[in-house]
mmCIF file of C-alpha atoms in Angstrom:
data_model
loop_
_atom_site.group_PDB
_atom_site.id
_atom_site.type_symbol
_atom_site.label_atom_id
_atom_site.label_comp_id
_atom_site.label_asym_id
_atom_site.label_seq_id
_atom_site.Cartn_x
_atom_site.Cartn_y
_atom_site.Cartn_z
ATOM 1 C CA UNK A 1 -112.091 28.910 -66.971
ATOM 2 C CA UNK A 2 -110.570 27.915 -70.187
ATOM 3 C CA UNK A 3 -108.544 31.301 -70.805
ATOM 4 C CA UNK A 4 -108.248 32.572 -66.955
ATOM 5 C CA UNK A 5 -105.396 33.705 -65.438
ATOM 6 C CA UNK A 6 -103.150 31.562 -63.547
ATOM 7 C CA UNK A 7 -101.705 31.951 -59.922
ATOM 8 C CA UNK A 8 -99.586 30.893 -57.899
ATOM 9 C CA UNK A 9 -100.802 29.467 -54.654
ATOM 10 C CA UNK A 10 -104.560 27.711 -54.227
ATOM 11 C CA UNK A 11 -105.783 30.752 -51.920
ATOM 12 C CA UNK A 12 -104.546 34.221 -51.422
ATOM 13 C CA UNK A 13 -102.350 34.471 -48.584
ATOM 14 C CA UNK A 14 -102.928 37.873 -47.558
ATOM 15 C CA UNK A 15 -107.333 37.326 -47.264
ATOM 16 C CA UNK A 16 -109.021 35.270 -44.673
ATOM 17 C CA UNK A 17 -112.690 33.891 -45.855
ATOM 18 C CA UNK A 18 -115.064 34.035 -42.829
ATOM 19 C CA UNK A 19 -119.164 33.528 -42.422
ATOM 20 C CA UNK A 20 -119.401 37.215 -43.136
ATOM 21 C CA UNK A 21 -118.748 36.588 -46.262
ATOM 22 C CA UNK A 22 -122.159 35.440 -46.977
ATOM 23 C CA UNK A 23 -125.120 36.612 -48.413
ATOM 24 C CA UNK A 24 -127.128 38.380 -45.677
ATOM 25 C CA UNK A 25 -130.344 39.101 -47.588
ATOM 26 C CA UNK A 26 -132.681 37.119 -49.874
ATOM 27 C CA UNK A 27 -132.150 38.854 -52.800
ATOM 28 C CA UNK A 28 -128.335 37.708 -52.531
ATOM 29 C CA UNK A 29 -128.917 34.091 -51.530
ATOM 30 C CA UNK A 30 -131.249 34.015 -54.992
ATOM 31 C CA UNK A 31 -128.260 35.072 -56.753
ATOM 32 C CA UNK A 32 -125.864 32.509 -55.378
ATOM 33 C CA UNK A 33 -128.272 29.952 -56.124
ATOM 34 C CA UNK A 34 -127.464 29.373 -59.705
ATOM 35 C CA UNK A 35 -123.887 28.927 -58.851
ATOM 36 C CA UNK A 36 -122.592 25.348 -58.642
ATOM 37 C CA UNK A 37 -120.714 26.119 -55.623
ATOM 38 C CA UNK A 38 -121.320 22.404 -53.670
ATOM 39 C CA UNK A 39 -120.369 20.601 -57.111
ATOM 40 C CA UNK A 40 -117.311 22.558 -57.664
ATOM 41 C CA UNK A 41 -116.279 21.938 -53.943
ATOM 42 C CA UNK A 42 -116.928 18.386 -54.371
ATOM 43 C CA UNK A 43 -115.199 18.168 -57.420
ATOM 44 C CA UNK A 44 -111.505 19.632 -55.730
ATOM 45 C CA UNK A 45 -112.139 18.036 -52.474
ATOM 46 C CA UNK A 46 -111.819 14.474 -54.948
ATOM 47 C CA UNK A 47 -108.903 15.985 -56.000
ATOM 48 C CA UNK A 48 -107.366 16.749 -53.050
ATOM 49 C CA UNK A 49 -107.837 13.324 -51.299
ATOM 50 C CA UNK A 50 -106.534 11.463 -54.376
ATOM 51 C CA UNK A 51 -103.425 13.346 -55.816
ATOM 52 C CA UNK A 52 -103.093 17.131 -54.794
ATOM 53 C CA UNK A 53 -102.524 17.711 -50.633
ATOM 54 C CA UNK A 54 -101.089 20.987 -52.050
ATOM 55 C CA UNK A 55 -105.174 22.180 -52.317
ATOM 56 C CA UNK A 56 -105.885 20.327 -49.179
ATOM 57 C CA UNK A 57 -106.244 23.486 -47.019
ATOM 58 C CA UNK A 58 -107.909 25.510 -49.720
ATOM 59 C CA UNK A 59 -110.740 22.444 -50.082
ATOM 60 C CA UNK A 60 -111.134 22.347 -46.787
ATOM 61 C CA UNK A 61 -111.827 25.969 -46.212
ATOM 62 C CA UNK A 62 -113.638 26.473 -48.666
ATOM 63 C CA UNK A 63 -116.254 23.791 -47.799
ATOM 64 C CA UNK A 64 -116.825 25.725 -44.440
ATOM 65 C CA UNK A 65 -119.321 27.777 -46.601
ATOM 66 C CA UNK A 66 -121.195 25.558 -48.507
ATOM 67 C CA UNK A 67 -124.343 25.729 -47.285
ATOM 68 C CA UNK A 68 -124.568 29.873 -47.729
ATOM 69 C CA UNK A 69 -121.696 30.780 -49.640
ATOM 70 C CA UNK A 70 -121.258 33.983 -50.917
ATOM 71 C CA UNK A 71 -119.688 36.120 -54.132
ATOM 72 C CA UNK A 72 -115.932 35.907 -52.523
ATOM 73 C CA UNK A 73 -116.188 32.228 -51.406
ATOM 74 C CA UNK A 74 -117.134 31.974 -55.219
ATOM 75 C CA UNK A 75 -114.333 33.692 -56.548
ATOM 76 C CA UNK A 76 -111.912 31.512 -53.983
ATOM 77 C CA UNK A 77 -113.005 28.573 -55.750
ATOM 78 C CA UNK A 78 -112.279 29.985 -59.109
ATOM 79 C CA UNK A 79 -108.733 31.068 -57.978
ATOM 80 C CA UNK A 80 -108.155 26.515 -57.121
ATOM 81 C CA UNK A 81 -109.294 26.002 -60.357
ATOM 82 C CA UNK A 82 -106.879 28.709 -61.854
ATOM 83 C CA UNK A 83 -104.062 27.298 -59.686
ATOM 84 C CA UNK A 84 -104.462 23.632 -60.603
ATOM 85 C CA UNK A 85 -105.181 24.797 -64.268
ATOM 86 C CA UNK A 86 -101.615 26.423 -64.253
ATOM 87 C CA UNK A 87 -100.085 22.957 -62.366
ATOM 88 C CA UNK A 88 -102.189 20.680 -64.634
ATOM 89 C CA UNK A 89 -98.745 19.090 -65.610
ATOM 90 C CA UNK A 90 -98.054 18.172 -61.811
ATOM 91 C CA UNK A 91 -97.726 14.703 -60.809
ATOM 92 C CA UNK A 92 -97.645 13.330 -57.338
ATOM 93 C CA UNK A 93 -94.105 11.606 -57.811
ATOM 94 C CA UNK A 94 -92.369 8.383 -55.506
ATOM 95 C CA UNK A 95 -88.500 8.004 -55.250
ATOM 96 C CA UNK A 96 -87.187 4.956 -56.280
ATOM 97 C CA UNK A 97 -83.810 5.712 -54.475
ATOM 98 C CA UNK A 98 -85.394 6.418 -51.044
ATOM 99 C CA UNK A 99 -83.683 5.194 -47.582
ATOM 100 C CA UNK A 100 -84.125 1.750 -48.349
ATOM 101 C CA UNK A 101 -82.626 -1.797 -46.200
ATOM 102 C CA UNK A 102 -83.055 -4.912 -46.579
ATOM 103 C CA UNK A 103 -85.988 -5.441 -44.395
ATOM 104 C CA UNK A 104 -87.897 -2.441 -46.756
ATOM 105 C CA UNK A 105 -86.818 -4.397 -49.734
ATOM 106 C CA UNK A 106 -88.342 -7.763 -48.241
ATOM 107 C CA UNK A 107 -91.880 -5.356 -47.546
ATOM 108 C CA UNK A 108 -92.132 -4.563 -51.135
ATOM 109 C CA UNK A 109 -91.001 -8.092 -52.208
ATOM 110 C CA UNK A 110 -93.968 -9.641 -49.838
ATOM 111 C CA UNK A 111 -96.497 -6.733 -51.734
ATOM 112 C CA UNK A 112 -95.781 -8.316 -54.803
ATOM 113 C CA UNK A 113 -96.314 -11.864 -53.694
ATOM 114 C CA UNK A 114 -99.969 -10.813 -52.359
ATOM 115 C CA UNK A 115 -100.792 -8.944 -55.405
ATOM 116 C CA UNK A 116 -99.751 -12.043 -57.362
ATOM 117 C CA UNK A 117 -102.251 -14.368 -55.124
ATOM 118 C CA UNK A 118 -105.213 -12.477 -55.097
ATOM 119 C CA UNK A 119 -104.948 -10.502 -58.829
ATOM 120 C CA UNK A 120 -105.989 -12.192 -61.610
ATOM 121 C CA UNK A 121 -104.769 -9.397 -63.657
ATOM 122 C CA UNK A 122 -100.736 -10.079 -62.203
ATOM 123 C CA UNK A 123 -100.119 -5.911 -62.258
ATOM 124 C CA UNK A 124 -96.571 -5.761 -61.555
ATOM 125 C CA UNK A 125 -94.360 -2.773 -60.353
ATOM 126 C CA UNK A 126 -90.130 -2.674 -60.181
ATOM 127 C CA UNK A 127 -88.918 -0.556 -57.599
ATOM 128 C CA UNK A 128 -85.291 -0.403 -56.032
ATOM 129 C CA UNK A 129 -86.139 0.166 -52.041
ATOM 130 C CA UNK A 130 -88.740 1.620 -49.983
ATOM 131 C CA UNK A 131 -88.111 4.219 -46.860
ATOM 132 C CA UNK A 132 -89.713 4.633 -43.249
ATOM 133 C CA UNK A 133 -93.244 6.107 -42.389
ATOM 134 C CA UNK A 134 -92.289 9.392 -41.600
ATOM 135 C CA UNK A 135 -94.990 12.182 -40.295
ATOM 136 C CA UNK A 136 -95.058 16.166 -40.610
ATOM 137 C CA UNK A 137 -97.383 17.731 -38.027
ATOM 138 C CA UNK A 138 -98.311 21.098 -37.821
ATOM 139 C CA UNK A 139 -100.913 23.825 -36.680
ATOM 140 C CA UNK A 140 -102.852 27.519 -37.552
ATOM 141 C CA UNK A 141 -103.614 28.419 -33.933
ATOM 142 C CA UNK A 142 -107.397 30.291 -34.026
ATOM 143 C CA UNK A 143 -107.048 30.206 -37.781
ATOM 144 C CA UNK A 144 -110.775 30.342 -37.809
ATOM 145 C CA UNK A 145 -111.805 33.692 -37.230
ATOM 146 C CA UNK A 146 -115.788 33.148 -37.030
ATOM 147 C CA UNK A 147 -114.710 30.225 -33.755
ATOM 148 C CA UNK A 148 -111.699 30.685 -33.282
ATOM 149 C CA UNK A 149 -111.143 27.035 -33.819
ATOM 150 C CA UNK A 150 -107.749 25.593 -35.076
ATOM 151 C CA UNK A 151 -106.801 23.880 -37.863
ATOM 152 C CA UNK A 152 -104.480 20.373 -37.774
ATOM 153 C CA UNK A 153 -102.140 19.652 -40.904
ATOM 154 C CA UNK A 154 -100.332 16.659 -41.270
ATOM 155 C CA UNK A 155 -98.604 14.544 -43.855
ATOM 156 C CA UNK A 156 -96.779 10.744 -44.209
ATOM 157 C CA UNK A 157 -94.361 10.173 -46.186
ATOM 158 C CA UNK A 158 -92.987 6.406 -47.473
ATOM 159 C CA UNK A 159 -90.934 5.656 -50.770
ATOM 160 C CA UNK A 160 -89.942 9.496 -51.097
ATOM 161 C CA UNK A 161 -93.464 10.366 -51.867
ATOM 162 C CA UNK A 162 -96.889 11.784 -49.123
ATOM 163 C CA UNK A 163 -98.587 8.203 -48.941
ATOM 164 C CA UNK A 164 -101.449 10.067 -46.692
ATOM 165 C CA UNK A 165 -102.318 13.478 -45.321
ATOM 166 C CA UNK A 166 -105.399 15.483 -43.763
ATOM 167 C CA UNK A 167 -106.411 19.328 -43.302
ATOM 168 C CA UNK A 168 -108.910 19.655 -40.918
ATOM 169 C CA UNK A 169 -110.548 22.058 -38.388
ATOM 170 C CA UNK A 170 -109.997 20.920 -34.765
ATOM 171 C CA UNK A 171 -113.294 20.177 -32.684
ATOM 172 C CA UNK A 172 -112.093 22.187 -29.435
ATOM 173 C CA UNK A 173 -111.216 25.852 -28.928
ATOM 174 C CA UNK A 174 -106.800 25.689 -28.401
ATOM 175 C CA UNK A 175 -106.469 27.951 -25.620
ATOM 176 C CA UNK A 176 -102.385 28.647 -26.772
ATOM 177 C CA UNK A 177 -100.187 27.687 -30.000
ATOM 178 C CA UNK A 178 -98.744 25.090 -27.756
ATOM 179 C CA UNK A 179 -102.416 23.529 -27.152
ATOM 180 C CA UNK A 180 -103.617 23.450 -30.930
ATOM 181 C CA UNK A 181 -99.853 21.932 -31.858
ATOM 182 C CA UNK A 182 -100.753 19.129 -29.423
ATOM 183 C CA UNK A 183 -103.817 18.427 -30.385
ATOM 184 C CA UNK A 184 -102.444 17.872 -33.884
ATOM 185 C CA UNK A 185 -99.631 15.696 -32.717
ATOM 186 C CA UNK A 186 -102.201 13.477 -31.109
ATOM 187 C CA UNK A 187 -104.231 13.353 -34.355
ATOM 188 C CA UNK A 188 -101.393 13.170 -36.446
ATOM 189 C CA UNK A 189 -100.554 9.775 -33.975
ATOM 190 C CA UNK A 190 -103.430 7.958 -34.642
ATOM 191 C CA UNK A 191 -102.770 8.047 -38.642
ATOM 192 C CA UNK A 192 -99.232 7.234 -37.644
ATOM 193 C CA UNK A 193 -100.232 3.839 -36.100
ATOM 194 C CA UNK A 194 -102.969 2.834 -38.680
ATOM 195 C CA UNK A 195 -99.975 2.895 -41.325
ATOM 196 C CA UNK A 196 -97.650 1.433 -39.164
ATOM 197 C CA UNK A 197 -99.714 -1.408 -38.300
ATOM 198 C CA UNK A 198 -100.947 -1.699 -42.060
ATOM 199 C CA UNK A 199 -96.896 -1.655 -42.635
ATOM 200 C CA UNK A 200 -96.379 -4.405 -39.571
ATOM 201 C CA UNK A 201 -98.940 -6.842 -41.347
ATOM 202 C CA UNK A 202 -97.192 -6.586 -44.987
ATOM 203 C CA UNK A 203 -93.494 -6.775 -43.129
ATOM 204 C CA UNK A 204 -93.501 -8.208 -39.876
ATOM 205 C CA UNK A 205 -89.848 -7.395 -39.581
ATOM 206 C CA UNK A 206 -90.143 -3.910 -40.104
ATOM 207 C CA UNK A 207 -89.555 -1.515 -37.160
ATOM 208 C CA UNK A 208 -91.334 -0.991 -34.277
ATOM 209 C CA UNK A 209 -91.828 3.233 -34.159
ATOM 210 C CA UNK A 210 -92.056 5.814 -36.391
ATOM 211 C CA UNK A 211 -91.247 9.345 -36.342
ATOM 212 C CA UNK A 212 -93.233 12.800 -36.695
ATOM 213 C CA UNK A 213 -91.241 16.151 -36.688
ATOM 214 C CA UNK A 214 -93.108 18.804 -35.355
ATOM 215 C CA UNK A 215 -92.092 22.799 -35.418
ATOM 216 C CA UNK A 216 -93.020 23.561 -31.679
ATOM 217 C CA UNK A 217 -91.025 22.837 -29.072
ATOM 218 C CA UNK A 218 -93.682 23.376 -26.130
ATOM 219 C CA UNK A 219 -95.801 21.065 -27.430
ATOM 220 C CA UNK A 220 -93.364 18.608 -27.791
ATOM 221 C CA UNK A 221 -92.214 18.968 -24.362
ATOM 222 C CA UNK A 222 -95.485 18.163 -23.628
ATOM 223 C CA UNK A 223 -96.202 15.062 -25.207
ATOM 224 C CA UNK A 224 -92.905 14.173 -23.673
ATOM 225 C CA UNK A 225 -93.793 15.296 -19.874
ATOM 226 C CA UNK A 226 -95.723 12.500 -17.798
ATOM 227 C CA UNK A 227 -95.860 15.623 -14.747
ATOM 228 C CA UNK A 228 -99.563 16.773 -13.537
ATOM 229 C CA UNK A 229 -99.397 20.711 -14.846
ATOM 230 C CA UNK A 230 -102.237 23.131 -14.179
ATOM 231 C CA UNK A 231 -102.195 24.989 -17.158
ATOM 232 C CA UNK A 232 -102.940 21.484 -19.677
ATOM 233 C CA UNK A 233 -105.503 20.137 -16.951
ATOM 234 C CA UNK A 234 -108.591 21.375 -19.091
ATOM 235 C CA UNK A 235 -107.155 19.585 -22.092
ATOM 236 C CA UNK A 236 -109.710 16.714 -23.340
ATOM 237 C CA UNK A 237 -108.456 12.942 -22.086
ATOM 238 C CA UNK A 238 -108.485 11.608 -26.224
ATOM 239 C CA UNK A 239 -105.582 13.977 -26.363
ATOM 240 C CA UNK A 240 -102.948 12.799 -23.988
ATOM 241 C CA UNK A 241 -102.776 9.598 -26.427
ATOM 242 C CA UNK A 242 -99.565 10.356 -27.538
ATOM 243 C CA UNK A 243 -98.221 10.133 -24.307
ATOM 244 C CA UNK A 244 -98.954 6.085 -24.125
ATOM 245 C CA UNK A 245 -97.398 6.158 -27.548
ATOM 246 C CA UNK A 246 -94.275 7.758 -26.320
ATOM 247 C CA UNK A 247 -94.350 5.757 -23.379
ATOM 248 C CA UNK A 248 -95.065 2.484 -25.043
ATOM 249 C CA UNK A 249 -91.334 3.608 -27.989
ATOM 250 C CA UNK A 250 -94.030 3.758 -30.853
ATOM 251 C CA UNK A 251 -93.595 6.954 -31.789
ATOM 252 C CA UNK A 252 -90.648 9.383 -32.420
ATOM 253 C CA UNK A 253 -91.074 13.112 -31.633
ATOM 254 C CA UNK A 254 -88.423 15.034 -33.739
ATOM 255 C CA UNK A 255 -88.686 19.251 -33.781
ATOM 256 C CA UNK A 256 -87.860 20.959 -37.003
ATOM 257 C CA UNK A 257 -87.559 24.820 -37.785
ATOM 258 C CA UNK A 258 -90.773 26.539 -39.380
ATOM 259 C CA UNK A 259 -89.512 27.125 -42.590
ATOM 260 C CA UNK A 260 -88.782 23.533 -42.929
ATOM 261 C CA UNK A 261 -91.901 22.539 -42.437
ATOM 262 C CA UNK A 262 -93.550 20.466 -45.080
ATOM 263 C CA UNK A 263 -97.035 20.244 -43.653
ATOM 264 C CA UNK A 264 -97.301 24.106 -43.409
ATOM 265 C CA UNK A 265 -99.526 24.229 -46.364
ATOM 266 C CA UNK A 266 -102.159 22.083 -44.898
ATOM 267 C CA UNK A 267 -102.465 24.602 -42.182
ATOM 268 C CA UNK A 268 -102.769 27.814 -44.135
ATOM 269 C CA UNK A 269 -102.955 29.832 -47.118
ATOM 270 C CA UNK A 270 -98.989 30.175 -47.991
ATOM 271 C CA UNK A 271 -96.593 32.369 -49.928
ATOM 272 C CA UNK A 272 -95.754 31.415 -53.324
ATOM 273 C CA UNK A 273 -91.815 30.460 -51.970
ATOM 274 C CA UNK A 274 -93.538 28.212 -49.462
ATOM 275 C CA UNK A 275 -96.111 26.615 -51.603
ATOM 276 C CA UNK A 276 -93.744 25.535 -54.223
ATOM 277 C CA UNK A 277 -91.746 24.045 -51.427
ATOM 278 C CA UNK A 278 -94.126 22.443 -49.594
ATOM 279 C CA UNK A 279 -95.094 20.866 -53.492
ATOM 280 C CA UNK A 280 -92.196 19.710 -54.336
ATOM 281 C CA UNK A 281 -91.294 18.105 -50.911
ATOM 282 C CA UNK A 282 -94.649 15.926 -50.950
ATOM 283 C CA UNK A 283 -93.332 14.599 -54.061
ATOM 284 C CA UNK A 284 -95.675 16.324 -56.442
ATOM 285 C CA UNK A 285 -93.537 17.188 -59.592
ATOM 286 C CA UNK A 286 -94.137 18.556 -63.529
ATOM 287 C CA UNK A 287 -94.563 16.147 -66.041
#
């Protein structure tokens, strides 16, 4: 890979990778076999939990495949490397002149008191404020085209920067857009709360909800309805969480327009406009 040609986005937009893909007879499986294709997975799927959510779709896609993956899923995996090879200078960056308060300011303040307790080594950090857990949820609708299975996106943001976000292939066949958009909401929740609570314990004065924007307005209505409807009566029990959240003033609901969407790029292979947005919005900048 050391003199490949670079791109532009982690996958290619216009292909979909599906099980038919694979090597259907013995004498292709035997050639696949010297690849490294689990390793080199393994390898971008660390990558993409640490410091690059910009490759978190592509990882997870690609690891659909690793237990008969064939010449193209190959060549997908080459074109991450060739992306991240041409970004190699990117940096996951945090703003220092976020929406910060005085209650934020006490958080970090109380951070630095722990570390100072319990390090022996004293690390200390400067920073001017901190901002409120905000969430970007979002959806591919039957993205999957060998189960027709949808894939959730979401993404947190705190100090200007994504603190936490997850790609991932939803368990249930989404019988609508509005369906696979709630479904993501709900598991977009249940991060929510684990990093509000984790925010509660460091700053007990902090506020009690936080707020995901979401691009469909159905499924927002949804979350938002507490009336019996027919047409959502097949929809699993674990997913009508975020109604006791809503309920309860924990959570926010906010829509937001498509192309605003930050968390699009968990969701899907993008255009090159889109993925350079969706970068630089996480907070992932050029050294």
């Amino acid at each position: 890979m050391e003199n490949c040609n670079l791109v532009k986005t982690p996958l290619d937009p216009n292909s979909k990778l599906t099980k038919d893909m694979s090597p259907l007879t013995s004498e292709q499986q035997r050639l696949m076999e010297s690849v490294p294709y689990q390793e080199a997975v393994g390898s971008l799927m660390y990558t993409a939990q640490l410091t690059r959510p910009d490759i978190c779709y592509a990882v997870s896609s690609l690891s659909r495949f690793n237990n008969n993956p064939g010449e193209i899923h190959w060549q997908a995996v080459k074109r991450v490397f060739r992306y991240l090879k041409g970004t190699a200078a990117a940096k996951l960056e945090f703003k220092r002149d976020g929406n910060s308060g005085e209650i934020h300011w006490q958080a970090v303040k109380r951070v630095f008191r722990y570390l100072k307790g319990t390090a022996p080594a004293k690390l200390e950090f400067k920073r001017d404020g901190n901002s409120e857990i905000i969430g970007y949820c979002d959806a591919d609708w039957a993205a999957d085209t060998d189960d027709r299975k949808s894939i959730t996106g979401y993404v947190y943001f705190a100090c200007g920067g994504a603190i936490s976000w997850c790609t991932k292939k939803q368990q249930t066949v989404a019988l609508s857009t509005t369906e696979a958009e709630y479904m993501s909401l709900t598991a977009a929740s249940q991060e929510g709360m684990w990093l509000k609570r984790l925010e509660n314990e460091l700053c007990p004065m902090s506020g009690k909800s936080f707020t995901i924007y979401c691009d469909n307005q159905s499924a927002i209505a949804l979350a938002c309805s507490n009336t019996y409807n027919a047409r959502t009566k097949h929809i699993d029990v674990k997913h009508h969480f975020i109604k006791e959240l809503l309920n309860d003033g924990k959570i926010n609901l906010e829509y937001i327009s498509s192309d605003k969407m930050i968390a699009d790029y968990l969701t899907k292979a993008v255009s090159t406009n889109k993925q350079i947005f969706c970068t630089e919005a996480v907070g992932i900048v050029n050294c």
